XYZ file of N, CA and C in Angstrom:
654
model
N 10.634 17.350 -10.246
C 9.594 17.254 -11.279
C 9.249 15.792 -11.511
N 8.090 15.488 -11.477
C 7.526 14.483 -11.847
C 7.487 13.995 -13.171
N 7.864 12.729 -13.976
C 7.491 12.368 -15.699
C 6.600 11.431 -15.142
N 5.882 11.671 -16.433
C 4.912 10.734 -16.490
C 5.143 9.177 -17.327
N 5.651 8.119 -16.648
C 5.457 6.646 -17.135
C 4.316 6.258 -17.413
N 4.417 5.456 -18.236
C 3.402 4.932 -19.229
C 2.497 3.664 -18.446
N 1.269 3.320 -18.351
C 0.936 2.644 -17.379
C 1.233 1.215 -18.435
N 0.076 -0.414 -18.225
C 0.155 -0.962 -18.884
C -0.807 -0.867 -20.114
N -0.067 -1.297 -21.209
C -0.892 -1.192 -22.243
C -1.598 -2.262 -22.161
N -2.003 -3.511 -22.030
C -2.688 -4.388 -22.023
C -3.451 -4.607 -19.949
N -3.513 -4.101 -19.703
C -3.955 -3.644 -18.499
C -5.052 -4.785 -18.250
N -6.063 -5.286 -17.116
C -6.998 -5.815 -17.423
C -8.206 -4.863 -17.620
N -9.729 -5.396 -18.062
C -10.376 -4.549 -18.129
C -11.021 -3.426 -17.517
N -11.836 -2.509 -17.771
C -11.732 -1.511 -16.502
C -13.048 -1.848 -15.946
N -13.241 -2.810 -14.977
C -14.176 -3.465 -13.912
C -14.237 -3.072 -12.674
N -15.174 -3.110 -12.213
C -15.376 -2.305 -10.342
C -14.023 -3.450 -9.973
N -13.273 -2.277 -8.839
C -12.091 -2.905 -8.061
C -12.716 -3.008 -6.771
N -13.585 -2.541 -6.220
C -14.356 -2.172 -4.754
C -15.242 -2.008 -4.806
N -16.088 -2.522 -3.385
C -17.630 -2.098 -3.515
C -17.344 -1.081 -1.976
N -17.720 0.041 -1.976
C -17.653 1.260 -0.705
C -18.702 1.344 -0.171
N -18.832 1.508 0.990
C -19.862 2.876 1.973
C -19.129 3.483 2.631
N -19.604 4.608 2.856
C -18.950 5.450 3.651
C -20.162 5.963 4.818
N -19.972 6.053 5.971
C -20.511 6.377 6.952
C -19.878 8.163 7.752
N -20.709 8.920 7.684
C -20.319 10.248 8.015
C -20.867 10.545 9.758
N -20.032 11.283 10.486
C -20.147 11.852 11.784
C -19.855 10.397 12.692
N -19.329 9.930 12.395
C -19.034 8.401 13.602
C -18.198 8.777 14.781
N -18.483 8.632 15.934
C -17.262 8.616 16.535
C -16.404 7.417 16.980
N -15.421 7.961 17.281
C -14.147 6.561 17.609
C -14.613 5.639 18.290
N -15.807 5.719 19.426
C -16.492 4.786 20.113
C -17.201 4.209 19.140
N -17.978 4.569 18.343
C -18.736 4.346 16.957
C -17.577 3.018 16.759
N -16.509 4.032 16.030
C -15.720 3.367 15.121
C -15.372 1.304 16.071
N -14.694 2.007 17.072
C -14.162 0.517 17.731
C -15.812 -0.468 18.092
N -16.730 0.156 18.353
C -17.719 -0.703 18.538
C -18.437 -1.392 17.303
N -18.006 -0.753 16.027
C -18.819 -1.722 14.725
C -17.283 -2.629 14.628
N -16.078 -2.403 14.509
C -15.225 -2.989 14.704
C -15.010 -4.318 15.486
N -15.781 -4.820 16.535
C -15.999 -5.341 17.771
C -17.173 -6.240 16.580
N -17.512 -5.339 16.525
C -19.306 -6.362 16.152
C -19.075 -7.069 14.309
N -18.274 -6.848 14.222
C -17.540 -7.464 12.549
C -17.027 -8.589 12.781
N -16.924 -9.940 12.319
C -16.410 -10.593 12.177
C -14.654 -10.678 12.144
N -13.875 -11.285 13.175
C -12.642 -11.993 12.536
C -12.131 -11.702 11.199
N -12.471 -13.477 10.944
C -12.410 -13.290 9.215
C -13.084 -12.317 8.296
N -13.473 -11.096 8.537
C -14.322 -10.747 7.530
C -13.068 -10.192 6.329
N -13.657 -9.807 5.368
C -12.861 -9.516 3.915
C -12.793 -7.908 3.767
N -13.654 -7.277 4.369
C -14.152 -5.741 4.532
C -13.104 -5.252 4.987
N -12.630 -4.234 4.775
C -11.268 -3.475 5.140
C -11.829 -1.739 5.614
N -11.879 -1.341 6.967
C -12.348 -0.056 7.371
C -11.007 0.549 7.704
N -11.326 2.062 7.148
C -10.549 3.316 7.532
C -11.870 4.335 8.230
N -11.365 5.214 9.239
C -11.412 6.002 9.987
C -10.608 6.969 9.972
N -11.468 8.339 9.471
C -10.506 9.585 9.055
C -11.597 10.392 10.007
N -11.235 10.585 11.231
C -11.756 12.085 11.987
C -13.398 11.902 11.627
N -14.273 11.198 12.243
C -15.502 11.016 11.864
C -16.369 10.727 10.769
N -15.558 10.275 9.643
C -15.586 9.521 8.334
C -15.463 8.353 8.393
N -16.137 7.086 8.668
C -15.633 6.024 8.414
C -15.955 4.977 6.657
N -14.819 4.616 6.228
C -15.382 3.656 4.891
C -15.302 2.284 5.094
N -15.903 1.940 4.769
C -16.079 0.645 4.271
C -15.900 -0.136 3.361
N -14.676 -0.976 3.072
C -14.594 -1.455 1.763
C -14.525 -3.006 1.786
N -15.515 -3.126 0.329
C -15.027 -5.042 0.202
C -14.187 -4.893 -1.070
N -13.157 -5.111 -1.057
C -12.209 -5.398 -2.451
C -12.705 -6.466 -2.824
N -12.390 -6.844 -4.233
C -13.076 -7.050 -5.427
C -11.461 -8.539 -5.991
N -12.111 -8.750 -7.021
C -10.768 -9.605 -7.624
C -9.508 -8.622 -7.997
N -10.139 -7.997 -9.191
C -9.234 -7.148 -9.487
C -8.210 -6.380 -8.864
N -9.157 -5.841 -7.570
C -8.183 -5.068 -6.634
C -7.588 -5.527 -5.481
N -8.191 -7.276 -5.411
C -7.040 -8.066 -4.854
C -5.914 -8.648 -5.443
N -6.066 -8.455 -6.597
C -4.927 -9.405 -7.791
C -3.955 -8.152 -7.204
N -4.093 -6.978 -7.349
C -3.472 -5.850 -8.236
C -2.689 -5.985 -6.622
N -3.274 -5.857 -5.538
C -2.057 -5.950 -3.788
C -1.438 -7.150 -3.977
N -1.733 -8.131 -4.320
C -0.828 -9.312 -4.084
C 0.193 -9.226 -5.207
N 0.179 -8.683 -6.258
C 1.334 -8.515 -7.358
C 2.317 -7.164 -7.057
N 1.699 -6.655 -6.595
C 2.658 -5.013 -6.291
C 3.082 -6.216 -4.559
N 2.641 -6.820 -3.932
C 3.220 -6.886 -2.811
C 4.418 -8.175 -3.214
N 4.359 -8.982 -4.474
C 5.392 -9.912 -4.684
C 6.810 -8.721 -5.321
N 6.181 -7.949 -5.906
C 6.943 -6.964 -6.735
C 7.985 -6.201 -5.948
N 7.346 -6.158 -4.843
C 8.197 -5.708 -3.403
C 8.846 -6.314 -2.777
N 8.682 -7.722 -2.493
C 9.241 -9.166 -2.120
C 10.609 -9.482 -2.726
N 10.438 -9.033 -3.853
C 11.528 -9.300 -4.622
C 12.650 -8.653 -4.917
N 12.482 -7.049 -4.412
C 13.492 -6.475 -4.731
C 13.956 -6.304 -2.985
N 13.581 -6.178 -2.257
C 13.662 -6.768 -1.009
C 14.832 -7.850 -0.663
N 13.911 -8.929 -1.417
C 15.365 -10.297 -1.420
C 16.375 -10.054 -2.011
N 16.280 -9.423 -3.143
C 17.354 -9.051 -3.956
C 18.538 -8.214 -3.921
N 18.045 -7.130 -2.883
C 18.765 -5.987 -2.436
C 19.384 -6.489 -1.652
N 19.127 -7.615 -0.129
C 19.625 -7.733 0.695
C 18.727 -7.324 1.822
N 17.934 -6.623 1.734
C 17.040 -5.879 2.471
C 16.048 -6.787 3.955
N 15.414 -5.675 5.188
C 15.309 -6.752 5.888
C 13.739 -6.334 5.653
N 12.866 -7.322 6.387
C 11.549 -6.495 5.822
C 10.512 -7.292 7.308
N 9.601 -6.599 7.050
C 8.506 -6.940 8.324
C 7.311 -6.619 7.525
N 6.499 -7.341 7.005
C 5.034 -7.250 6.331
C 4.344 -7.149 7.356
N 3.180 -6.789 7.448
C 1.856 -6.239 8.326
C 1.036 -6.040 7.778
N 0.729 -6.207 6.385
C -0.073 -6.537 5.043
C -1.307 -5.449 5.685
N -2.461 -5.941 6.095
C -3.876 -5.355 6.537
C -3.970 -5.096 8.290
N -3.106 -5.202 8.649
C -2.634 -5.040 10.125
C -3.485 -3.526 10.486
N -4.550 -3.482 11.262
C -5.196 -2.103 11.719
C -4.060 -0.997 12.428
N -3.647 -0.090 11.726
C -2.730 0.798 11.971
C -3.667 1.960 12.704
N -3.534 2.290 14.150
C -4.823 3.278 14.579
C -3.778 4.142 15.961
N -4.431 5.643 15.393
C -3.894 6.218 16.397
C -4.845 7.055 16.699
N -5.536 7.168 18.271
C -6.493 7.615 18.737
C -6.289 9.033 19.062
N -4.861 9.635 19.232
C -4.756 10.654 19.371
C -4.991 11.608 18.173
N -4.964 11.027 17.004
C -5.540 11.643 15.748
C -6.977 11.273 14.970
N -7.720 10.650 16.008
C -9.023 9.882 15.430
C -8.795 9.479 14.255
N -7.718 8.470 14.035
C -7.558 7.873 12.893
C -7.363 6.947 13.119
N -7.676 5.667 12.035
C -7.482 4.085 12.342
C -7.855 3.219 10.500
N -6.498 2.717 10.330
C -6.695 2.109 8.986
C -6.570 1.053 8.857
N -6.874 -0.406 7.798
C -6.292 -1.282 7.082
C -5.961 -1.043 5.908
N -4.578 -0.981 6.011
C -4.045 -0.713 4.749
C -4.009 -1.766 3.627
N -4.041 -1.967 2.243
C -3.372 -3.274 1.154
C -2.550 -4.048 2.158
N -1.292 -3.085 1.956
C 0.148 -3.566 2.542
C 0.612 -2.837 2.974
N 1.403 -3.236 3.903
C 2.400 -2.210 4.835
C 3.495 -3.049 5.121
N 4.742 -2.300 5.413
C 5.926 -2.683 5.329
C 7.036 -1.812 6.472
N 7.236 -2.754 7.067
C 8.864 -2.338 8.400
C 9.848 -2.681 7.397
N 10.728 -2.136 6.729
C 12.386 -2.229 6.102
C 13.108 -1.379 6.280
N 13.227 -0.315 6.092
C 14.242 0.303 7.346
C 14.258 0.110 9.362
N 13.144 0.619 9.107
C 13.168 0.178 10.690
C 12.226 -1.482 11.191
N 12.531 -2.370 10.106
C 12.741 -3.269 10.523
C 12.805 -3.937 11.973
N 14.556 -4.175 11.760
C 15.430 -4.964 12.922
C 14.580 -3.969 14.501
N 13.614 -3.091 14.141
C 13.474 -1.992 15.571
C 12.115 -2.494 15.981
N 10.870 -3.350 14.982
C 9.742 -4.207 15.282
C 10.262 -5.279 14.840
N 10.928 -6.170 15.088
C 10.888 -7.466 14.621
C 10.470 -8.175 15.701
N 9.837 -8.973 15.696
C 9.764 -10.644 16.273
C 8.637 -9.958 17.363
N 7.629 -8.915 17.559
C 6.535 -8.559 18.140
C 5.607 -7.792 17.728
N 4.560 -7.509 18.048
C 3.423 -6.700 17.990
C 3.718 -5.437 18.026
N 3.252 -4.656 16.653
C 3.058 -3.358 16.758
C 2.275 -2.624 17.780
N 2.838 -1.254 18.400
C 2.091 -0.450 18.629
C 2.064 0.970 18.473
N 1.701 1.807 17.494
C 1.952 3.393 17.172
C 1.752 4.132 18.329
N 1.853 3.542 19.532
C 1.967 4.676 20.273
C 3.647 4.619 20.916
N 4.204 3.572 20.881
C 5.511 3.362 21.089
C 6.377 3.598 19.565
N 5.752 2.275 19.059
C 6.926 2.571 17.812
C 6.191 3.198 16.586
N 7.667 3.276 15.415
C 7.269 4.329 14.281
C 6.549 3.325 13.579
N 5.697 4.414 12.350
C 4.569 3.848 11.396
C 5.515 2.864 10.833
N 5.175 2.225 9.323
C 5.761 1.650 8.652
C 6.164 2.237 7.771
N 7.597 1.818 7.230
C 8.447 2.683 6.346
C 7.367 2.710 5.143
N 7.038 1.877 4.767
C 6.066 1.883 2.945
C 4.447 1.319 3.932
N 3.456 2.043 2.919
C 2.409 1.746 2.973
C 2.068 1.784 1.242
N 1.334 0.731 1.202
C 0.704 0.625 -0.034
C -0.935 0.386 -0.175
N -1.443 0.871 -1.052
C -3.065 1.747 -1.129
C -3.411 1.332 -2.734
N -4.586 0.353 -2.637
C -4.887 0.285 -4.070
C -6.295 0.628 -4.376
N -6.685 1.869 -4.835
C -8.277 2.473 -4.971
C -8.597 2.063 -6.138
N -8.956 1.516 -7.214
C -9.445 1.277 -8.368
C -10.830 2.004 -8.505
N -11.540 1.963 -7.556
C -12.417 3.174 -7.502
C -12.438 4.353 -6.469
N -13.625 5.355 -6.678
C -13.021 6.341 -5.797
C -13.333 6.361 -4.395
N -12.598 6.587 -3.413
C -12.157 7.009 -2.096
C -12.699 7.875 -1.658
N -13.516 8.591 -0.481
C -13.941 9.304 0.126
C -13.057 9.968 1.243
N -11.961 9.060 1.065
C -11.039 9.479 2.242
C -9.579 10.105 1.550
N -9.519 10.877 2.293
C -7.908 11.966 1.863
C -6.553 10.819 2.024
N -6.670 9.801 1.312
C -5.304 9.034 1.449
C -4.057 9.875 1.805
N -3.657 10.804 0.996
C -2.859 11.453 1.126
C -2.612 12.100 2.458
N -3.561 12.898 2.979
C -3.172 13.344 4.093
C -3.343 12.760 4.957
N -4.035 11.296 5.335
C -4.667 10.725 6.080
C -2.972 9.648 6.485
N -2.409 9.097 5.826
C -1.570 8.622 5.664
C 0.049 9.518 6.635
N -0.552 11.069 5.658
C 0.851 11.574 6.075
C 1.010 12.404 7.573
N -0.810 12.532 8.058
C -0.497 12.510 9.272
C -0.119 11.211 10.059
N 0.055 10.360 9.827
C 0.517 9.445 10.718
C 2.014 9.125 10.160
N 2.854 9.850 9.989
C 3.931 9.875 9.471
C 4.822 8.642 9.069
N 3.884 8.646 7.602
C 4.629 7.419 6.991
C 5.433 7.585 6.048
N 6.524 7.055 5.791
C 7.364 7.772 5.134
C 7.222 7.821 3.677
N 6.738 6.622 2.970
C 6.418 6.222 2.235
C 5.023 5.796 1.276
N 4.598 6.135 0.500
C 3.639 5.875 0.313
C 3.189 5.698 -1.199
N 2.646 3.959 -1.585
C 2.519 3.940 -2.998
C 0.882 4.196 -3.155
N 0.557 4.731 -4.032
C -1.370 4.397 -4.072
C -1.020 3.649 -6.276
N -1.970 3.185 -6.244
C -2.047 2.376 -7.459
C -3.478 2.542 -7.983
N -4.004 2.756 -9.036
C -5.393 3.135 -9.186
C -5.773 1.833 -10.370
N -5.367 0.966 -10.587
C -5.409 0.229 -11.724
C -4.875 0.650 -12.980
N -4.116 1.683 -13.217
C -3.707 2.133 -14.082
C -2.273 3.055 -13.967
N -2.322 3.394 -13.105
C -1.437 5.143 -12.413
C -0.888 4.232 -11.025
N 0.497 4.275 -11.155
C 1.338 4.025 -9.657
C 1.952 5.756 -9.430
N 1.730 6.174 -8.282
C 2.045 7.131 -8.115
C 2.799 6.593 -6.377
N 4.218 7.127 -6.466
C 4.735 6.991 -5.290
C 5.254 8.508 -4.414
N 4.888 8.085 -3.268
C 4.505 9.987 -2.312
C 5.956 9.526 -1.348
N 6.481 10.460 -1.053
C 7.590 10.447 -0.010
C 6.632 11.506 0.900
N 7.450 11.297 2.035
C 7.081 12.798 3.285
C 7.844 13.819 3.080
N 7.137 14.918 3.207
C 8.156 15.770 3.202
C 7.833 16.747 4.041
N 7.922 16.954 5.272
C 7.722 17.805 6.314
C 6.100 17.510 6.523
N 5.182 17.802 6.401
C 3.814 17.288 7.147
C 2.670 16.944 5.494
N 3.245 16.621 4.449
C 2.775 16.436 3.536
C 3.167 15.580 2.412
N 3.114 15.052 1.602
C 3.454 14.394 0.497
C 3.855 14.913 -0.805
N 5.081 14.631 -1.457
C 5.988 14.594 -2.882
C 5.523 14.009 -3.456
N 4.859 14.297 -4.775
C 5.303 12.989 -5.745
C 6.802 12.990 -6.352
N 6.844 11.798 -6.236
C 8.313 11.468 -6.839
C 8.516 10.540 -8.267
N 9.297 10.167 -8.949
C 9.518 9.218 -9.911
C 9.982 8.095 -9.193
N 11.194 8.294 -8.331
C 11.513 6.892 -7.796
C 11.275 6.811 -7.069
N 11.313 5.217 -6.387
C 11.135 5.060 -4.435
C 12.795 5.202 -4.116
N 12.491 6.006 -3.021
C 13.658 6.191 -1.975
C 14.494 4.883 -1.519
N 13.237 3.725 -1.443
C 13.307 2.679 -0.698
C 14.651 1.723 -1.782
N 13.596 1.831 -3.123
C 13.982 1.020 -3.770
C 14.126 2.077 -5.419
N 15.334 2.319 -5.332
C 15.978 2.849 -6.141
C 16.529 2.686 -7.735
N 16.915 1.912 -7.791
C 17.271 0.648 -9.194
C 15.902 0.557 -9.704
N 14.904 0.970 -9.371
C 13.283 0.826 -10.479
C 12.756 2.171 -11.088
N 12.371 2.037 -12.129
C 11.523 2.968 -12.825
C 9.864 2.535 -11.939
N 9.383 3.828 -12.637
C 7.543 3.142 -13.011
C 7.542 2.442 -13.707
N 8.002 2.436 -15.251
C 7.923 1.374 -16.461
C 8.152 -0.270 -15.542
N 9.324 -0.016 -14.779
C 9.357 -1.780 -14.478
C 7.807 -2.415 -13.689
N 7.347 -1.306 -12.797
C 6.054 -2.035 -12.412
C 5.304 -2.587 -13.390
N 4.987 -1.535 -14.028
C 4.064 -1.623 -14.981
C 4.038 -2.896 -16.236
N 5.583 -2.957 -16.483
C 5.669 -4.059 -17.034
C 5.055 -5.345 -16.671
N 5.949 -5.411 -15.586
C 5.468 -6.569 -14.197
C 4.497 -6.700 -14.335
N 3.064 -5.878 -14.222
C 1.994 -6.128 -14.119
C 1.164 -6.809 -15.025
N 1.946 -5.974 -16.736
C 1.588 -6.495 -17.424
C 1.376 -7.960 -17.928
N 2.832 -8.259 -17.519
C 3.482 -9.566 -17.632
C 2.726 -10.572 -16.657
N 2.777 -9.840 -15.217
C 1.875 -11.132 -14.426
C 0.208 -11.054 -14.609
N -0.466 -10.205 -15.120
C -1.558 -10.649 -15.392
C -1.957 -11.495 -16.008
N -1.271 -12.003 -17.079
C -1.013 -13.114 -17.775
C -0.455 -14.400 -17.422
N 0.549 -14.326 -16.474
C 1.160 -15.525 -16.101
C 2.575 -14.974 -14.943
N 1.990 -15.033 -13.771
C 2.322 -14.606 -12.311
C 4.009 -15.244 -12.310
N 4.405 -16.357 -12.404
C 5.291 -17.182 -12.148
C 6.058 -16.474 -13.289
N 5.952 -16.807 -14.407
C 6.958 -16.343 -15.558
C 7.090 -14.687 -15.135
N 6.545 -13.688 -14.687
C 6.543 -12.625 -14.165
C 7.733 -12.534 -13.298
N 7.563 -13.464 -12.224
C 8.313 -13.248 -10.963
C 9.868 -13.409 -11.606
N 9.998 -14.954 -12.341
C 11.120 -15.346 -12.927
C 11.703 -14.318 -13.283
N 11.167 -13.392 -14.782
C 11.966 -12.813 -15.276
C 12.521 -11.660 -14.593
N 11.585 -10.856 -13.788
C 11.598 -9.846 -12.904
C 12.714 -9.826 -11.899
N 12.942 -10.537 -11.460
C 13.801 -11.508 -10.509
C 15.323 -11.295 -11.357
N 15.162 -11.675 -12.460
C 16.601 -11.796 -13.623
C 16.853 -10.500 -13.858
N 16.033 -9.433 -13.678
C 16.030 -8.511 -14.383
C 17.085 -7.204 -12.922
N 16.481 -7.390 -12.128
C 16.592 -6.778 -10.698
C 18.587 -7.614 -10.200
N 18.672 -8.841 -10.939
C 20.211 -9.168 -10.151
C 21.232 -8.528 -11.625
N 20.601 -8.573 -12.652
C 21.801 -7.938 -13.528
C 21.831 -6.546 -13.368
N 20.955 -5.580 -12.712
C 20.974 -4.180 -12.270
C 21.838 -3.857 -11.443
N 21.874 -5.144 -10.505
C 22.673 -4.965 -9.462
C 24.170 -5.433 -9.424
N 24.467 -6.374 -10.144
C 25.751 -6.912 -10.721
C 26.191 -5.763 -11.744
N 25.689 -4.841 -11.933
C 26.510 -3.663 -13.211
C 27.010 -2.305 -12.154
């Protein structure tokens, strides 16, 4: 059973997190050829769900909100002992499922030490243990299943308000209260966190940081 944690009360305001298009009937040739014709550097982040493709430019807000859930992760990470492999927006694509994403963040920590020190490829090795997903507005695409066919084990989505964390569970997604990964946390501690670093990032990390080694020293 799922409880419901309290998000932040001082939250920032509720402002567009994304600007979307979505493009319908594309195919994968479609898909890799606007891919090709995009810029490098561009800021636009595309998913590809089975002839759906979106288009997104994240926004401040819903870049603040990945880089604080991704320090938030950093930290209990270091703290635990834990080994970790970031791949942050790394195009995760598997053609045998006409699917192809940039995720927020993505994360190797269990199977780690099994990609370290090279280039991913999902047709050899496994997804990433955590994927993290921040929609502040709405999605055209089935995160949920889109995700759990490519069997990830893990999965946070964050809406600017609502952290909801999904485990796998045979070809679909749990909600759960805790992460599997990282155990010693409530929802309340994100949320705090968030609260706290919207205001002042550093004093955030500090206390957060203090808070995560006396959990672990008891």
């Amino acid at each position: 059973m799922v409880t419901t944690a309290q998000p932040p009360a001082s939250s920032p305001p509720s402002v567009l997190g994304e600007q979307r298009v979505t493009l319908q009937d594309v195919t994968w040739q479609g898909y890799q050829d606007i891919l090709q014709a995009l810029p490098e550097t561009r800021a636009a982040r595309l998913t590809f769900d089975d002839g759906k493709l979106e288009i997104v430019m994240p926004l401040e807000l819903h870049e603040q909100g990945c880089e604080l859930i991704g320090l938030f992760i950093r930290i209990l990470v270091v703290e635990m002992g834990l080994k970790l492999k970031s791949i942050r927006s790394t195009r995760l694509e598997r053609d045998d499922l006409n699917r192809g994403a940039e995720p927020d963040n993505a994360y190797y920590i269990q199977h780690q030490p099994q990609v370290a020190g090279r280039t991913i490829d999902l047709a050899n090795d496994p997804p990433p243990d955590l994927v993290v997903e921040v929609d502040i507005s709405h999605t055209d695409i089935d995160k949920n299943r889109f995700y759990a066919s490519m069997g990830v084990p893990e999965f946070w989505r964050f809406d600017g308000q609502t952290w909801q964390i999904l485990t796998l569970d045979g070809d679909a997604y749990t909600e759960v209260d805790q992460s599997p990964t990282f155990p010693i946390i409530e929802k309340a501690d994100l949320y705090a966190f968030l609260e706290q670093a919207y205001l002042d990032e550093v004093e955030a990390e500090i206390d957060f940081r203090q808070q995560v080694r006396q959990r672990l020293a008891t």
